[in-house]
PDB file of C-alpha atoms in Angstrom:
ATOM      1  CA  UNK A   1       0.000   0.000   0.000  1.00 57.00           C
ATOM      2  CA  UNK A   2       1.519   3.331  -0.999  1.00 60.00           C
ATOM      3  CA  UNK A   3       1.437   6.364   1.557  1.00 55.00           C
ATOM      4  CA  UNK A   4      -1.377   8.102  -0.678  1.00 58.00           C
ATOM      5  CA  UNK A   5      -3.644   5.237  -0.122  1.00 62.00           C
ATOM      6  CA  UNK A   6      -2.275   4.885   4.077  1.00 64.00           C
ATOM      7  CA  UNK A   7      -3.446   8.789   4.030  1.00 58.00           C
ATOM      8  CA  UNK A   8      -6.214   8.391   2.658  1.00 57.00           C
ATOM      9  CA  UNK A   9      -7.387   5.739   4.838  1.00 64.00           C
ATOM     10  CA  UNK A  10      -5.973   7.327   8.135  1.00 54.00           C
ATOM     11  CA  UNK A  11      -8.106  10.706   7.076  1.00 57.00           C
ATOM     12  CA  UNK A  12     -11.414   8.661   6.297  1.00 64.00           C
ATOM     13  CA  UNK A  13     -11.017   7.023   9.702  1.00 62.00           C
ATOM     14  CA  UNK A  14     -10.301  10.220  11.952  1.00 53.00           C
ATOM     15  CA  UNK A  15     -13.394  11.947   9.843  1.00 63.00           C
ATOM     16  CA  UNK A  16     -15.582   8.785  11.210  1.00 59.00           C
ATOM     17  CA  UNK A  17     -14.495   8.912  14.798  1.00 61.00           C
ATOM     18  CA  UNK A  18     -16.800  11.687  15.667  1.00 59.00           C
ATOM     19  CA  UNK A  19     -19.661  10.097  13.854  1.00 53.00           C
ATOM     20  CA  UNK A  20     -18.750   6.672  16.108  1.00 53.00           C
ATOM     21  CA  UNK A  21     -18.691   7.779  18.979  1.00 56.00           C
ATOM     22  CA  UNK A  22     -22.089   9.275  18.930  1.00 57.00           C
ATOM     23  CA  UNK A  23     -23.165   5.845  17.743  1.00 57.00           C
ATOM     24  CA  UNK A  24     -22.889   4.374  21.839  1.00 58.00           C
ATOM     25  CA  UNK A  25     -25.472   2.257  23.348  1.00 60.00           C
ATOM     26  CA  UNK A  26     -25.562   4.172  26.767  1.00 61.00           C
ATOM     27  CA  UNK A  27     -29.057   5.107  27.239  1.00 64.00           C
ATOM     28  CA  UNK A  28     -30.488   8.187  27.152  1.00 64.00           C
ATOM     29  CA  UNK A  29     -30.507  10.888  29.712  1.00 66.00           C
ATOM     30  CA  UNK A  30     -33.746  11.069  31.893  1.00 70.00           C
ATOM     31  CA  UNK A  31     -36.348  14.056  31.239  1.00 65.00           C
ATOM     32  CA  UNK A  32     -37.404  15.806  33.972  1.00 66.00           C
ATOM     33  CA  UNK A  33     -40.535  18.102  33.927  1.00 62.00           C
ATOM     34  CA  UNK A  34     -39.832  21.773  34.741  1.00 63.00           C
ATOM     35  CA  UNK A  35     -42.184  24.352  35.368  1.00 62.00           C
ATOM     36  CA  UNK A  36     -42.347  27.252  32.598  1.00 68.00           C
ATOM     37  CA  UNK A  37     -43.248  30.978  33.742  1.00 76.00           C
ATOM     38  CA  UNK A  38     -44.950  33.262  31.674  1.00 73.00           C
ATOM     39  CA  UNK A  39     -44.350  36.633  31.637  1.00 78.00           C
ATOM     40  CA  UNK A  40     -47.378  39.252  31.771  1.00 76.00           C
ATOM     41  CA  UNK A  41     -46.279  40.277  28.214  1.00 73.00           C
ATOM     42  CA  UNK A  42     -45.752  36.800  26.875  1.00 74.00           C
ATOM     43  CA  UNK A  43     -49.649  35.860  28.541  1.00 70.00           C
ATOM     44  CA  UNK A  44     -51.059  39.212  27.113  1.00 68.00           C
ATOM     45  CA  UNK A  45     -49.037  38.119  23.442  1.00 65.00           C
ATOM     46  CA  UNK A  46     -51.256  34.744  23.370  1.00 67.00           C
ATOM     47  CA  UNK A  47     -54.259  36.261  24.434  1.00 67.00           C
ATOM     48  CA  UNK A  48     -54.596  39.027  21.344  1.00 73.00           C
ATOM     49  CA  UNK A  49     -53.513  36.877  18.768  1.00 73.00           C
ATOM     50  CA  UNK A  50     -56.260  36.094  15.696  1.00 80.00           C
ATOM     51  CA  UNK A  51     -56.263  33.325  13.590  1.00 83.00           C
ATOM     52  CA  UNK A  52     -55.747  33.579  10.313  1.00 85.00           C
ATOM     53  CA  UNK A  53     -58.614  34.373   8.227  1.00 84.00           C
ATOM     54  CA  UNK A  54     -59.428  31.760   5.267  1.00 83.00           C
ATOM     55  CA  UNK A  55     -58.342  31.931   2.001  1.00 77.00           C
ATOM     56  CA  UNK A  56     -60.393  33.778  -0.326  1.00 80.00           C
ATOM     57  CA  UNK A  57     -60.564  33.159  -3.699  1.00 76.00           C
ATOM     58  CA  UNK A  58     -61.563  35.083  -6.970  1.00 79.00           C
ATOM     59  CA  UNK A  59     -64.887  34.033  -9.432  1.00 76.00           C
ATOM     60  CA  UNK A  60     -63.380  31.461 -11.454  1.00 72.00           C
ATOM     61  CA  UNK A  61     -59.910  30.548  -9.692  1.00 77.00           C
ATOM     62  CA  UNK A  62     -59.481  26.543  -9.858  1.00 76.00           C
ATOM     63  CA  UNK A  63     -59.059  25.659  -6.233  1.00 78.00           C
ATOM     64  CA  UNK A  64     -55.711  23.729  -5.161  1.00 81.00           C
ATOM     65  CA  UNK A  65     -57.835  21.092  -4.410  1.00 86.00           C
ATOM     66  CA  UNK A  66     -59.201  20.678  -7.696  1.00 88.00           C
ATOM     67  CA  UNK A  67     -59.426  16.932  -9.200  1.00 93.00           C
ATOM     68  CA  UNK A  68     -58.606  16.373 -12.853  1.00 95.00           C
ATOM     69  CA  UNK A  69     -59.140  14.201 -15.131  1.00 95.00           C
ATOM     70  CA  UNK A  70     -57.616  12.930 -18.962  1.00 96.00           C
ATOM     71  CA  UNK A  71     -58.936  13.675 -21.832  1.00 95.00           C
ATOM     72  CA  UNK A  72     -57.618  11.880 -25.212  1.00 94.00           C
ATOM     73  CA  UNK A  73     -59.114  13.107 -28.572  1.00 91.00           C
ATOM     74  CA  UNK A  74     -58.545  10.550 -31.003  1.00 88.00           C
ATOM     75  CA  UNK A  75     -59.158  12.726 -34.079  1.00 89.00           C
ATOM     76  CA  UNK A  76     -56.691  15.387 -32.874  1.00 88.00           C
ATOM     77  CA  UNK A  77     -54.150  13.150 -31.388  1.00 89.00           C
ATOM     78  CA  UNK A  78     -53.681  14.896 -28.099  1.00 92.00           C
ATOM     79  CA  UNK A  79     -54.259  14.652 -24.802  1.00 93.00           C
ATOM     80  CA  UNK A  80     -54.730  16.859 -21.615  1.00 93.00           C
ATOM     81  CA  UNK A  81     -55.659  17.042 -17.961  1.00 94.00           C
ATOM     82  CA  UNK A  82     -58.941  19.153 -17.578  1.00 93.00           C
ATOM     83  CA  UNK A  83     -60.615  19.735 -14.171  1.00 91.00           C
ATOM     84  CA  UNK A  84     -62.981  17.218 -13.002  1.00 93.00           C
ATOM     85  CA  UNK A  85     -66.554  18.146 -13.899  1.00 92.00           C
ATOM     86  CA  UNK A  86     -66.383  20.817 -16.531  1.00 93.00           C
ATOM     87  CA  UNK A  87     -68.506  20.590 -19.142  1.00 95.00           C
ATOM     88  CA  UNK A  88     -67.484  19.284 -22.932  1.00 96.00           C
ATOM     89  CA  UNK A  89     -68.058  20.267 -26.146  1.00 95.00           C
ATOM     90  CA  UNK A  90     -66.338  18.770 -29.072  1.00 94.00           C
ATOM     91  CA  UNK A  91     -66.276  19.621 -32.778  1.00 93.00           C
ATOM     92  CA  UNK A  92     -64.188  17.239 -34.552  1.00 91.00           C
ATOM     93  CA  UNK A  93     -59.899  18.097 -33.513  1.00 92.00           C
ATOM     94  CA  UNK A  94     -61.204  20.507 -31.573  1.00 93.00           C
ATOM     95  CA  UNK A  95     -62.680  20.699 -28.047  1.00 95.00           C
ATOM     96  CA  UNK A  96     -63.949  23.442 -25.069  1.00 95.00           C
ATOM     97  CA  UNK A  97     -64.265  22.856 -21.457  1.00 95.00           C
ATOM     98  CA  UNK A  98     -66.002  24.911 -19.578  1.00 94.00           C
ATOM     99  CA  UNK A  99     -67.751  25.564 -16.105  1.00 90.00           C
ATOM    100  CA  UNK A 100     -69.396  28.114 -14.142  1.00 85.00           C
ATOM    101  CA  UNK A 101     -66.977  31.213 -14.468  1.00 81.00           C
ATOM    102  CA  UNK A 102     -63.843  29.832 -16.732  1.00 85.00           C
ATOM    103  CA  UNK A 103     -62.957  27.892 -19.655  1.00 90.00           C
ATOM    104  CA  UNK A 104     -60.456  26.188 -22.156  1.00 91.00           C
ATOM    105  CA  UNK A 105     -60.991  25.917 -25.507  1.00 94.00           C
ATOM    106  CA  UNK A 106     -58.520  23.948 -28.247  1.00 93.00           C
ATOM    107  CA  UNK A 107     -58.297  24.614 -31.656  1.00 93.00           C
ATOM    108  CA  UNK A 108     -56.391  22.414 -33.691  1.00 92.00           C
ATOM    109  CA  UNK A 109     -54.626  24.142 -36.923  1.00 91.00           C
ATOM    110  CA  UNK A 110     -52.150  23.645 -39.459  1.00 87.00           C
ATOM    111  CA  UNK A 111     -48.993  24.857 -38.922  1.00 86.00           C
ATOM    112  CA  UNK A 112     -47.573  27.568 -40.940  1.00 86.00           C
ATOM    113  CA  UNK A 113     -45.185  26.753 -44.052  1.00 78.00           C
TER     114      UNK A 113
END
């Protein structure tokens, strides 16, 4: 073994010794209960704080927990995830979702020469 490879090995092995030792079997210290005391400023602190209010969200804005579903046209050859429950309308390649306040609508074209 040539003294890169000894050095090598003596440096890996000091680098582990830390991570060894915490590795012992003793068991672990007791917990003991202590008493906390809050200060009049800390008590007053918990006793004005609000909750948050709840999220409020625009006509139309798909909610994070919105379910989707695939949709495959076979005469376009595409497919997409649309939100669960909108309403379809197809026309041959092309296709619209839609529900209450928002929409999607694909239109299939040739491309440009």
């Amino acid at each position: 073994m040539c003294y890169h490879q000894r050095a090598a090995i003596l440096l890996i092995m000091v680098a582990l010794m830390p991570v060894l030792a915490a590795c012992d079997n003793a068991p672990p210290a007791p917990v003991t209960a202590t008493s906390a005391t809050v200060t009049p400023a800390q008590a007053a602190a918990r006793s004005t704080e609000q909750p948050v209010a709840p999220e409020t969200n625009p006509p139309g804005d798909i909610p994070d927990t919105q379910a989707f579903v695939k949709y495959a046209s076979a005469v376009g050859g595409y497919e997409l995830d649309v939100p669960e429950g909108w309403a379809r309308t197809e026309s041959g390649p092309n296709v619209s979702f839609v529900d209450k306040f928002d929409g999607a609508k694909i239109v299939v074209t040739d491309a440009p020469d």
